[in-house]
Tab-separated table of C-alpha atoms and ligand atoms in Angstrom:
chain	number	residue	atom	x	y	z
A	171	UNK	CA	-90.815	-9.910	-91.770
A	172	UNK	CA	-90.132	-8.410	-95.214
A	173	UNK	CA	-86.854	-6.667	-95.811
A	174	UNK	CA	-88.684	-3.327	-96.051
A	175	UNK	CA	-90.379	-3.904	-92.688
A	176	UNK	CA	-87.064	-4.860	-91.081
A	177	UNK	CA	-85.451	-1.742	-92.502
A	178	UNK	CA	-88.210	0.441	-91.046
A	179	UNK	CA	-87.152	-0.517	-87.484
A	180	UNK	CA	-83.483	-0.390	-88.387
A	181	UNK	CA	-80.877	2.271	-88.881
A	182	UNK	CA	-77.165	2.345	-89.478
A	183	UNK	CA	-75.054	5.022	-87.833
A	184	UNK	CA	-71.688	5.517	-89.496
A	185	UNK	CA	-68.645	7.398	-88.233
A	186	UNK	CA	-65.701	6.978	-85.864
A	187	UNK	CA	-66.923	4.568	-83.201
A	188	UNK	CA	-65.476	4.577	-79.666
A	189	UNK	CA	-66.550	2.495	-76.668
A	190	UNK	CA	-64.833	1.514	-73.422
A	191	UNK	CA	-64.192	-2.062	-72.314
A	192	UNK	CA	-62.686	-1.570	-68.849
A	193	UNK	CA	-61.212	1.242	-66.705
A	194	UNK	CA	-58.113	2.734	-68.390
A	195	UNK	CA	-55.056	2.154	-66.192
A	196	UNK	CA	-53.111	5.136	-67.512
A	197	UNK	CA	-52.907	7.526	-70.423
A	198	UNK	CA	-52.497	5.645	-73.693
A	199	UNK	CA	-54.072	2.424	-72.367
A	200	UNK	CA	-55.273	1.185	-75.767
A	201	UNK	CA	-56.577	-2.102	-74.323
A	202	UNK	CA	-59.250	-0.224	-72.385
A	203	UNK	CA	-61.340	0.736	-75.417
A	204	UNK	CA	-62.436	-0.275	-78.890
A	205	UNK	CA	-62.037	2.324	-81.626
A	206	UNK	CA	-63.110	1.919	-85.246
A	207	UNK	CA	-61.944	4.709	-87.560
A	208	UNK	CA	-64.788	4.105	-90.059
A	209	UNK	CA	-67.391	2.104	-88.214
A	210	UNK	CA	-71.056	1.259	-88.454
A	211	UNK	CA	-73.454	0.745	-85.572
A	212	UNK	CA	-76.437	-1.250	-86.799
A	213	UNK	CA	-79.590	-0.584	-84.776
A	214	UNK	CA	-82.625	-2.860	-84.729
A	215	UNK	CA	-85.719	-2.248	-82.617
A	216	UNK	CA	-83.908	0.202	-80.374
A	217	UNK	CA	-80.933	-1.999	-79.604
A	218	UNK	CA	-77.514	-2.452	-81.140
A	219	UNK	CA	-77.551	-5.472	-83.449
A	220	UNK	CA	-74.028	-5.229	-84.773
A	221	UNK	CA	-70.987	-2.979	-84.655
A	222	UNK	CA	-67.853	-3.162	-86.753
A	223	UNK	CA	-65.777	-1.674	-89.566
A	224	UNK	CA	-67.900	-0.199	-92.368
A	225	UNK	CA	-66.077	-2.193	-95.036
A	226	UNK	CA	-67.215	-5.424	-93.358
A	227	UNK	CA	-70.759	-4.420	-92.452
A	228	UNK	CA	-71.878	-2.135	-95.292
A	229	UNK	CA	-72.371	-4.980	-97.771
A	230	UNK	CA	-74.604	-6.862	-95.302
A	231	UNK	CA	-77.089	-4.022	-94.775
A	232	UNK	CA	-80.579	-4.144	-96.344
A	233	UNK	CA	-80.601	-1.899	-99.418
A	234	UNK	CA	-83.407	0.310	-98.061
A	235	UNK	CA	-81.900	0.947	-94.608
A	236	UNK	CA	-81.386	4.541	-93.447
A	237	UNK	CA	-77.713	5.356	-92.969
A	238	UNK	CA	-76.817	8.380	-90.809
A	239	UNK	CA	-73.353	9.504	-91.772
A	240	UNK	CA	-71.294	11.444	-89.260
A	241	UNK	CA	-67.931	11.796	-90.969
A	242	UNK	CA	-65.144	13.002	-88.635
A	243	UNK	CA	-67.436	12.830	-85.616
A	244	UNK	CA	-67.067	10.387	-82.738
A	245	UNK	CA	-69.945	8.007	-82.075
A	246	UNK	CA	-69.936	7.045	-78.409
A	247	UNK	CA	-72.364	5.576	-75.905
A	248	UNK	CA	-74.670	8.353	-74.643
A	249	UNK	CA	-73.524	10.009	-71.434
A	250	UNK	CA	-74.929	8.875	-68.104
A	251	UNK	CA	-75.522	11.389	-65.307
A	252	UNK	CA	-75.636	9.565	-61.988
A	253	UNK	CA	-76.876	12.453	-59.789
A	254	UNK	CA	-79.135	15.311	-60.894
A	255	UNK	CA	-82.211	17.103	-59.504
A	256	UNK	CA	-84.993	17.611	-62.011
A	257	UNK	CA	-86.894	20.144	-59.818
A	258	UNK	CA	-83.808	22.388	-59.821
A	259	UNK	CA	-83.801	23.572	-63.446
A	260	UNK	CA	-84.700	27.031	-62.091
A	261	UNK	CA	-82.415	26.775	-59.061
A	262	UNK	CA	-79.229	26.482	-61.137
A	263	UNK	CA	-77.135	29.687	-60.895
A	264	UNK	CA	-78.482	30.831	-57.514
A	265	UNK	CA	-76.099	33.329	-55.959
A	266	UNK	CA	-74.005	33.530	-52.851
A	267	UNK	CA	-74.839	30.682	-50.508
A	268	UNK	CA	-73.292	27.494	-49.189
A	269	UNK	CA	-75.251	24.262	-48.841
A	270	UNK	CA	-77.682	24.692	-45.934
A	271	UNK	CA	-78.505	28.321	-46.734
A	272	UNK	CA	-78.701	27.494	-50.465
A	273	UNK	CA	-81.242	24.755	-49.730
A	274	UNK	CA	-83.406	27.015	-47.570
A	275	UNK	CA	-83.173	30.204	-49.602
A	276	UNK	CA	-83.510	28.812	-53.133
A	277	UNK	CA	-83.979	25.066	-53.450
A	278	UNK	CA	-86.833	24.329	-51.062
A	279	UNK	CA	-88.668	27.372	-52.462
A	280	UNK	CA	-88.528	26.090	-56.055
A	281	UNK	CA	-89.206	22.467	-55.154
A	282	UNK	CA	-92.481	23.401	-53.423
A	283	UNK	CA	-93.809	24.532	-56.803
A	284	UNK	CA	-93.761	20.880	-57.893
A	285	UNK	CA	-96.902	20.278	-55.853
A	286	UNK	CA	-98.576	21.495	-59.063
A	287	UNK	CA	-98.645	18.561	-61.528
A	288	UNK	CA	-98.765	20.976	-64.499
A	289	UNK	CA	-95.556	22.654	-63.332
A	290	UNK	CA	-93.949	19.228	-62.820
A	291	UNK	CA	-94.975	18.003	-66.282
A	292	UNK	CA	-93.627	21.124	-68.016
A	293	UNK	CA	-90.349	20.889	-66.146
A	294	UNK	CA	-90.001	17.172	-66.842
A	295	UNK	CA	-90.231	17.845	-70.592
A	296	UNK	CA	-87.708	20.681	-70.359
A	297	UNK	CA	-85.373	18.496	-68.295
A	298	UNK	CA	-85.422	15.623	-70.802
A	299	UNK	CA	-84.913	18.006	-73.738
A	300	UNK	CA	-81.915	19.554	-72.017
A	301	UNK	CA	-80.338	16.185	-71.210
A	302	UNK	CA	-80.674	15.153	-74.869
A	303	UNK	CA	-79.142	18.426	-76.084
A	304	UNK	CA	-76.141	17.608	-73.930
A	305	UNK	CA	-75.808	14.029	-75.101
A	306	UNK	CA	-77.018	12.528	-71.821
A	307	UNK	CA	-79.195	9.508	-72.490
A	308	UNK	CA	-79.733	8.187	-68.951
A	309	UNK	CA	-79.897	10.040	-65.652
A	310	UNK	CA	-80.446	9.125	-62.038
A	311	UNK	CA	-82.698	11.936	-60.886
A	312	UNK	CA	-84.055	13.299	-57.626
A	313	UNK	CA	-87.646	14.440	-57.865
A	314	UNK	CA	-89.322	16.784	-55.368
A	315	UNK	CA	-90.989	15.383	-52.256
A	316	UNK	CA	-94.305	15.216	-54.144
A	317	UNK	CA	-94.931	11.700	-55.526
A	318	UNK	CA	-96.735	13.384	-58.438
A	319	UNK	CA	-93.422	14.963	-59.472
A	320	UNK	CA	-91.892	11.494	-59.903
A	321	UNK	CA	-95.010	10.406	-61.739
A	322	UNK	CA	-94.552	13.319	-64.165
A	323	UNK	CA	-90.906	12.497	-64.864
A	324	UNK	CA	-91.513	8.766	-65.353
A	325	UNK	CA	-94.474	9.453	-67.623
A	326	UNK	CA	-92.445	11.798	-69.841
A	327	UNK	CA	-89.383	9.504	-69.930
A	328	UNK	CA	-91.480	6.420	-70.682
A	329	UNK	CA	-93.164	8.182	-73.581
A	330	UNK	CA	-89.721	8.937	-75.060
A	331	UNK	CA	-88.360	5.454	-74.222
A	332	UNK	CA	-85.558	7.019	-72.168
A	333	UNK	CA	-84.002	4.851	-69.459
A	334	UNK	CA	-84.542	7.016	-66.383
A	335	UNK	CA	-83.843	6.190	-62.751
A	336	UNK	CA	-85.695	8.452	-60.359
A	337	UNK	CA	-87.256	8.748	-56.952
A	338	UNK	CA	-89.431	11.152	-54.972
A	339	UNK	CA	-87.380	12.801	-52.211
A	340	UNK	CA	-88.320	11.517	-48.759
A	341	UNK	CA	-88.270	14.207	-46.045
A	342	UNK	CA	-90.075	14.493	-42.713
A	343	UNK	CA	-88.152	17.164	-40.790
A	344	UNK	CA	-86.005	20.288	-41.140
A	345	UNK	CA	-87.709	21.557	-44.271
A	346	UNK	CA	-90.739	23.696	-45.124
A	347	UNK	CA	-94.105	22.048	-44.324
A	348	UNK	CA	-94.858	21.931	-48.055
A	349	UNK	CA	-92.079	19.364	-48.555
A	350	UNK	CA	-92.537	17.241	-45.425
A	351	UNK	CA	-94.579	14.100	-45.182
A	352	UNK	CA	-94.974	11.807	-42.153
A	353	UNK	CA	-92.484	8.899	-42.271
A	354	UNK	CA	-94.995	6.180	-43.075
A	355	UNK	CA	-96.865	8.125	-45.758
A	356	UNK	CA	-93.731	9.053	-47.685
A	357	UNK	CA	-92.614	5.424	-47.650
A	358	UNK	CA	-96.041	4.202	-48.757
A	359	UNK	CA	-95.937	6.689	-51.638
A	360	UNK	CA	-92.476	5.433	-52.655
A	361	UNK	CA	-93.699	1.818	-52.529
A	362	UNK	CA	-96.580	2.783	-54.758
A	363	UNK	CA	-94.249	4.455	-57.266
A	364	UNK	CA	-91.964	1.398	-57.231
A	365	UNK	CA	-94.903	-0.859	-58.076
A	366	UNK	CA	-96.051	1.449	-60.856
A	367	UNK	CA	-92.727	2.317	-62.423
A	368	UNK	CA	-89.808	0.092	-61.438
A	369	UNK	CA	-89.342	-2.121	-64.497
A	370	UNK	CA	-92.044	-0.415	-66.532
A	371	UNK	CA	-90.383	-0.125	-69.937
A	372	UNK	CA	-86.960	1.362	-69.256
A	373	UNK	CA	-87.898	3.071	-65.982
A	374	UNK	CA	-86.294	2.219	-62.639
A	375	UNK	CA	-86.801	3.475	-59.120
A	376	UNK	CA	-84.336	4.860	-56.575
A	377	UNK	CA	-85.457	5.213	-52.958
A	378	UNK	CA	-84.472	8.817	-52.188
A	379	UNK	CA	-84.039	9.907	-48.576
A	380	UNK	CA	-82.823	13.461	-49.328
A	381	UNK	CA	-80.100	13.377	-46.641
A	382	UNK	CA	-79.834	12.464	-42.971
A	383	UNK	CA	-80.811	15.965	-41.834
A	384	UNK	CA	-84.288	15.847	-43.383
A	385	UNK	CA	-85.360	12.403	-42.128
A	386	UNK	CA	-85.973	11.060	-38.635
A	387	UNK	CA	-84.529	7.733	-37.468
A	388	UNK	CA	-87.919	6.196	-38.107
A	389	UNK	CA	-88.048	7.377	-41.722
A	390	UNK	CA	-84.479	6.272	-42.490
A	391	UNK	CA	-85.265	2.849	-41.019
A	392	UNK	CA	-88.370	2.607	-43.197
A	393	UNK	CA	-86.331	3.571	-46.262
A	394	UNK	CA	-83.859	0.785	-45.421
A	395	UNK	CA	-86.722	-1.686	-45.057
A	396	UNK	CA	-88.097	-0.620	-48.438
A	397	UNK	CA	-84.730	-1.383	-50.053
A	398	UNK	CA	-84.813	-4.860	-48.515
A	399	UNK	CA	-88.336	-5.382	-49.804
A	400	UNK	CA	-87.317	-4.532	-53.388
A	401	UNK	CA	-83.871	-6.021	-54.023
A	402	UNK	CA	-83.347	-4.434	-57.459
A	403	UNK	CA	-84.399	-0.894	-56.520
A	404	UNK	CA	-81.580	1.646	-56.121
A	405	UNK	CA	-80.952	4.172	-53.328
A	406	UNK	CA	-79.694	7.748	-53.679
A	407	UNK	CA	-78.813	10.321	-51.049
A	408	UNK	CA	-76.212	12.959	-50.118
A	409	UNK	CA	-73.207	12.361	-47.871
A	410	UNK	CA	-70.402	14.471	-46.349
A	411	UNK	CA	-70.837	17.421	-48.714
A	412	UNK	CA	-70.413	20.395	-46.397
A	413	UNK	CA	-68.869	20.995	-42.939
A	414	UNK	CA	-71.995	22.603	-41.416
A	415	UNK	CA	-74.104	19.771	-42.788
A	416	UNK	CA	-71.803	17.262	-41.061
A	417	UNK	CA	-71.966	19.179	-37.752
A	418	UNK	CA	-75.771	19.134	-37.974
A	419	UNK	CA	-75.816	15.382	-38.601
A	420	UNK	CA	-73.576	14.940	-35.541
A	421	UNK	CA	-76.105	16.878	-33.453
A	422	UNK	CA	-79.104	14.956	-34.800
A	423	UNK	CA	-77.494	11.503	-34.452
A	424	UNK	CA	-75.237	11.894	-31.386
A	425	UNK	CA	-74.777	8.158	-30.921
A	426	UNK	CA	-73.386	7.440	-34.376
A	427	UNK	CA	-69.614	7.632	-34.905
A	428	UNK	CA	-69.937	9.255	-38.345
A	429	UNK	CA	-72.332	10.514	-41.029
A	430	UNK	CA	-71.724	7.382	-43.109
A	431	UNK	CA	-72.426	5.235	-40.036
A	432	UNK	CA	-75.917	6.797	-39.844
A	433	UNK	CA	-76.741	5.417	-43.283
A	434	UNK	CA	-75.092	2.085	-42.440
A	435	UNK	CA	-77.198	1.746	-39.293
A	436	UNK	CA	-80.423	2.057	-41.269
A	437	UNK	CA	-79.433	-0.384	-44.017
A	438	UNK	CA	-78.915	2.300	-46.623
A	439	UNK	CA	-75.447	1.283	-47.842
A	440	UNK	CA	-74.753	-1.393	-50.447
A	441	UNK	CA	-73.961	-2.013	-54.112
A	442	UNK	CA	-77.162	-0.245	-55.207
A	443	UNK	CA	-76.476	2.861	-53.100
A	444	UNK	CA	-75.393	6.126	-54.732
A	445	UNK	CA	-73.942	8.691	-52.327
A	446	UNK	CA	-73.598	12.193	-53.710
A	447	UNK	CA	-70.445	14.219	-52.919
A	448	UNK	CA	-68.441	12.192	-50.314
A	449	UNK	CA	-65.980	15.044	-49.808
A	450	UNK	CA	-65.205	15.147	-46.089
A	451	UNK	CA	-64.908	11.438	-45.283
A	452	UNK	CA	-63.000	10.011	-42.326
A	453	UNK	CA	-60.956	6.843	-42.839
A	454	UNK	CA	-63.644	4.755	-41.135
A	455	UNK	CA	-66.200	6.159	-43.564
A	456	UNK	CA	-64.068	5.324	-46.586
A	457	UNK	CA	-63.777	1.768	-45.252
A	458	UNK	CA	-67.559	1.553	-44.791
A	459	UNK	CA	-68.162	2.651	-48.386
A	460	UNK	CA	-65.612	0.162	-49.681
A	461	UNK	CA	-66.850	-2.753	-47.576
A	462	UNK	CA	-70.484	-2.192	-48.605
A	463	UNK	CA	-69.552	-1.590	-52.283
A	464	UNK	CA	-71.462	1.681	-52.190
A	465	UNK	CA	-70.844	4.270	-54.913
A	466	UNK	CA	-69.275	7.684	-54.190
A	467	UNK	CA	-70.622	10.189	-56.735
A	468	UNK	CA	-68.221	12.971	-57.745
A	469	UNK	CA	-70.108	16.205	-58.574
A	470	UNK	CA	-67.339	18.704	-59.404
A	471	UNK	CA	-69.262	21.709	-60.745
A	472	UNK	CA	-71.554	21.604	-57.716
A	473	UNK	CA	-68.727	21.186	-55.214
A	474	UNK	CA	-66.951	24.228	-56.657
A	475	UNK	CA	-70.064	26.362	-57.080
A	476	UNK	CA	-71.547	25.741	-53.619
A	477	UNK	CA	-68.022	25.915	-52.192
A	478	UNK	CA	-68.285	22.497	-50.576
A	479	UNK	CA	-64.740	21.219	-51.085
A	480	UNK	CA	-62.568	18.969	-53.243
A	481	UNK	CA	-63.480	15.334	-53.914
A	482	UNK	CA	-60.386	13.201	-53.302
A	483	UNK	CA	-60.575	10.851	-56.271
A	484	UNK	CA	-57.138	9.277	-55.734
A	485	UNK	CA	-57.795	8.438	-52.094
A	486	UNK	CA	-61.131	6.728	-52.825
A	487	UNK	CA	-59.785	4.959	-55.893
A	488	UNK	CA	-56.816	3.569	-53.972
A	489	UNK	CA	-59.108	2.489	-51.147
A	490	UNK	CA	-61.217	0.514	-53.634
A	491	UNK	CA	-64.375	2.634	-53.388
A	492	UNK	CA	-66.597	2.606	-56.487
A	493	UNK	CA	-66.731	6.066	-58.107
A	494	UNK	CA	-69.212	7.709	-60.492
A	495	UNK	CA	-69.406	11.179	-62.060
A	496	UNK	CA	-72.410	13.526	-62.136
A	497	UNK	CA	-73.602	17.081	-62.713
A	498	UNK	CA	-75.769	17.621	-59.591
A	499	UNK	CA	-77.754	20.335	-61.382
A	500	UNK	CA	-78.982	22.711	-59.855
A	501	UNK	CA	-76.148	22.810	-57.278
A	502	UNK	CA	-74.100	21.909	-60.331
A	503	UNK	CA	-73.781	24.588	-62.991
A	504	UNK	CA	-73.997	22.658	-66.267
A	505	UNK	CA	-76.065	19.851	-67.777
A	506	UNK	CA	-73.044	18.921	-69.872
A	507	UNK	CA	-71.064	15.863	-68.809
A	508	UNK	CA	-68.194	17.290	-70.898
A	509	UNK	CA	-68.129	20.430	-68.747
A	510	UNK	CA	-68.439	18.208	-65.693
A	511	UNK	CA	-65.376	16.217	-66.756
A	512	UNK	CA	-63.467	19.469	-67.309
A	513	UNK	CA	-64.210	20.578	-63.751
A	514	UNK	CA	-63.371	17.113	-62.412
A	515	UNK	CA	-59.982	17.481	-64.059
A	516	UNK	CA	-59.430	20.847	-62.338
A	517	UNK	CA	-60.576	19.605	-58.926
A	518	UNK	CA	-58.038	16.815	-59.249
A	519	UNK	CA	-55.289	19.163	-60.468
A	520	UNK	CA	-55.767	21.261	-57.327
A	521	UNK	CA	-54.833	18.159	-55.334
A	522	UNK	CA	-51.873	17.141	-57.504
A	523	UNK	CA	-53.913	14.415	-59.230
A	524	UNK	CA	-54.653	13.756	-62.915
A	525	UNK	CA	-57.704	12.641	-64.826
A	526	UNK	CA	-56.662	11.185	-68.212
A	527	UNK	CA	-59.188	11.824	-70.983
A	528	UNK	CA	-59.637	8.077	-71.446
A	529	UNK	CA	-60.583	7.722	-67.781
A	530	UNK	CA	-62.996	10.655	-67.988
A	531	UNK	CA	-64.860	9.266	-71.008
A	532	UNK	CA	-64.903	5.792	-69.474
A	533	UNK	CA	-66.460	7.336	-66.336
A	534	UNK	CA	-69.173	9.205	-68.270
A	535	UNK	CA	-70.207	6.022	-70.098
A	536	UNK	CA	-69.207	2.486	-69.055
A	537	UNK	CA	-68.258	3.199	-65.433
A	538	UNK	CA	-71.387	5.251	-64.725
A	539	UNK	CA	-73.489	2.436	-66.198
A	540	UNK	CA	-71.689	-0.002	-63.893
A	541	UNK	CA	-72.355	2.281	-60.928
A	542	UNK	CA	-76.066	1.951	-61.701
A	543	UNK	CA	-75.805	-1.812	-62.173
A	544	UNK	CA	-76.700	-1.326	-65.851
A	545	UNK	CA	-73.424	-2.323	-67.523
A	546	UNK	CA	-74.040	-4.176	-70.749
A	547	UNK	CA	-77.446	-2.524	-71.128
A	548	UNK	CA	-76.226	1.080	-71.508
A	549	UNK	CA	-72.882	2.886	-71.570
A	550	UNK	CA	-71.438	0.618	-74.251
A	551	UNK	CA	-71.617	0.093	-78.002
A	552	UNK	CA	-71.998	-3.660	-78.207
A	553	UNK	CA	-74.649	-6.036	-79.515
A	554	UNK	CA	-77.643	-6.267	-77.182
A	555	UNK	CA	-77.142	-2.869	-75.543
A	556	UNK	CA	-79.678	-0.087	-76.051
A	557	UNK	CA	-78.736	2.135	-78.982
A	558	UNK	CA	-78.305	5.202	-76.744
A	559	UNK	CA	-75.595	7.139	-78.562
A	560	UNK	CA	-73.985	10.554	-78.667
A	561	UNK	CA	-72.244	11.969	-81.742
A	562	UNK	CA	-69.468	14.372	-80.781
A	563	UNK	CA	-67.717	17.002	-82.887
A	564	UNK	CA	-64.333	18.091	-81.527
A	565	UNK	CA	-64.307	20.984	-84.036
A	566	UNK	CA	-67.649	22.396	-82.931
A	567	UNK	CA	-66.395	25.931	-82.248
A	568	UNK	CA	-63.722	28.021	-83.967
A	569	UNK	CA	-61.487	27.736	-80.908
A	570	UNK	CA	-61.890	23.960	-80.799
A	571	UNK	CA	-61.284	23.594	-84.552
A	572	UNK	CA	-58.173	25.768	-84.225
A	573	UNK	CA	-56.863	23.661	-81.344
A	574	UNK	CA	-57.669	20.457	-83.255
A	575	UNK	CA	-55.291	21.485	-86.050
A	576	UNK	CA	-52.391	20.298	-83.896
A	577	UNK	CA	-53.853	17.300	-82.045
A	578	UNK	CA	-51.976	14.130	-82.804
A	579	UNK	CA	-54.171	11.299	-81.595
A	580	UNK	CA	-57.538	10.158	-80.263
A	581	UNK	CA	-56.667	10.816	-76.646
A	582	UNK	CA	-55.744	14.440	-77.368
A	583	UNK	CA	-58.991	14.850	-79.288
A	584	UNK	CA	-60.909	13.529	-76.278
A	585	UNK	CA	-59.062	15.938	-74.011
A	586	UNK	CA	-59.998	18.870	-76.273
A	587	UNK	CA	-63.619	17.672	-76.196
A	588	UNK	CA	-63.772	17.469	-72.405
A	589	UNK	CA	-61.846	20.678	-71.790
A	590	UNK	CA	-63.522	22.935	-74.366
A	591	UNK	CA	-66.692	21.058	-75.287
A	592	UNK	CA	-70.271	21.418	-74.126
A	593	UNK	CA	-73.703	21.110	-75.795
A	594	UNK	CA	-72.258	22.722	-78.939
A	595	UNK	CA	-70.076	19.642	-79.445
A	596	UNK	CA	-73.117	17.335	-79.468
A	597	UNK	CA	-74.089	16.821	-83.100
A	598	UNK	CA	-76.745	14.210	-82.478
A	599	UNK	CA	-78.180	12.130	-79.656
A	600	UNK	CA	-79.896	8.788	-80.220
A	601	UNK	CA	-82.311	7.363	-77.671
A	602	UNK	CA	-82.955	3.661	-78.277
A	603	UNK	CA	-81.889	4.180	-81.889
A	604	UNK	CA	-84.025	7.278	-82.516
A	605	UNK	CA	-82.259	10.559	-83.372
A	606	UNK	CA	-83.751	13.184	-81.065
A	607	UNK	CA	-82.040	16.452	-81.993
B	1642	GUN	N1	-78.153	17.912	-49.815
B	1642	GUN	C1	-79.481	17.762	-49.565
B	1642	GUN	N2	-80.216	18.177	-50.614
B	1642	GUN	C2	-79.349	18.610	-51.546
B	1642	GUN	C3	-79.514	19.173	-52.849
B	1642	GUN	O1	-80.606	19.348	-53.369
B	1642	GUN	N3	-78.368	19.494	-53.503
B	1642	GUN	C4	-77.135	19.299	-52.965
B	1642	GUN	N4	-76.054	19.643	-53.664
B	1642	GUN	N5	-76.957	18.800	-51.742
B	1642	GUN	C5	-78.052	18.455	-51.041
B	1643	ZN	ZN1	-77.648	16.547	-55.198
């Protein structure tokens, strides 16, 4: 390849580079991250080829390479949202209901519209635009119960070369007829989607039983069997979000000792299983999550907005349960992972706990990638990883710039970003090396 041809598929991104190496143990844990005050990320064919100090790398770049300069900004791995509903972009900000009523009154109504492939395609494009505006470069998304809705999202993400994980919601009871499919047919449709999309480009599949209330024993068992059949496919569902939800599960599965035990019985727990909310867990349930290496997904803006309760981060952490962070739009109220981290901080404060900024940014990037089994591929700035990047400006608003006048170090800057930042703080987002804003 000529130097000009190599440069055409290459780009250098220059600024203050920050990436996490392991979970921070406390505030000020400088061993947990790599920070380069004037760094260059060299991108080739969508992946990171090299990262290091500009004074070492600049002289080795081809003369014709494009260099994006982001002075003063932080270049970080793009954010990862581990739990979000793409058919809920017009459910977000629905007034005055807790979970079960909220689902019936607003959510199921909007999701039925996704039977129309045109509606699904339009919403998929909007959804991906909005993620990019917020610096989110990978999401694990629920689709509606219509397989065509998953098809629309995968098609749009594949075209943009975005690494998306998604699945059509499986439901066969306790919902409107427009969203229910007989157990076998829903599973067959999921199998079909897995064969079409799991591993196609950057796309991956998550088997998606909505929650225990909307599936019969038979359908949950079939979902478990599907996971066994495809050992690299993920699983996403909801767990222990709301007290009335839990009482309903108790009624529907009277022989199971707990909500978590229902999922365990049908083979739905394991290292590839993402369980949204996990608020009202008994000790036996915490032990089940830990022993199966399942992931508890913390969705703070949703838990506050729907009034579900407070996620006990410290308890799960100390028990050794894997934890991820997510928006849960449209129960959640913001697409921004920065806003999500701010609310996570407050949820923890209400319980006498703390969330250091280092831990929050590690969660949004490296730890969320690990929760998806994608560590090394995304959520990090290191050679070989996809060049999915976010460029953050901690002085994006007058109030932030004013506050920044007195910040003393990187960790304070990160705390300003997560407490006051949102889409306005996102200066650029790169998807596989391509600037998309
Ligand atoms: N439980 C079952 N479905 C949903 C949903 O769409 N959102 C939330 N927050 N919880 C759920
Ligand atoms: Zn959800």
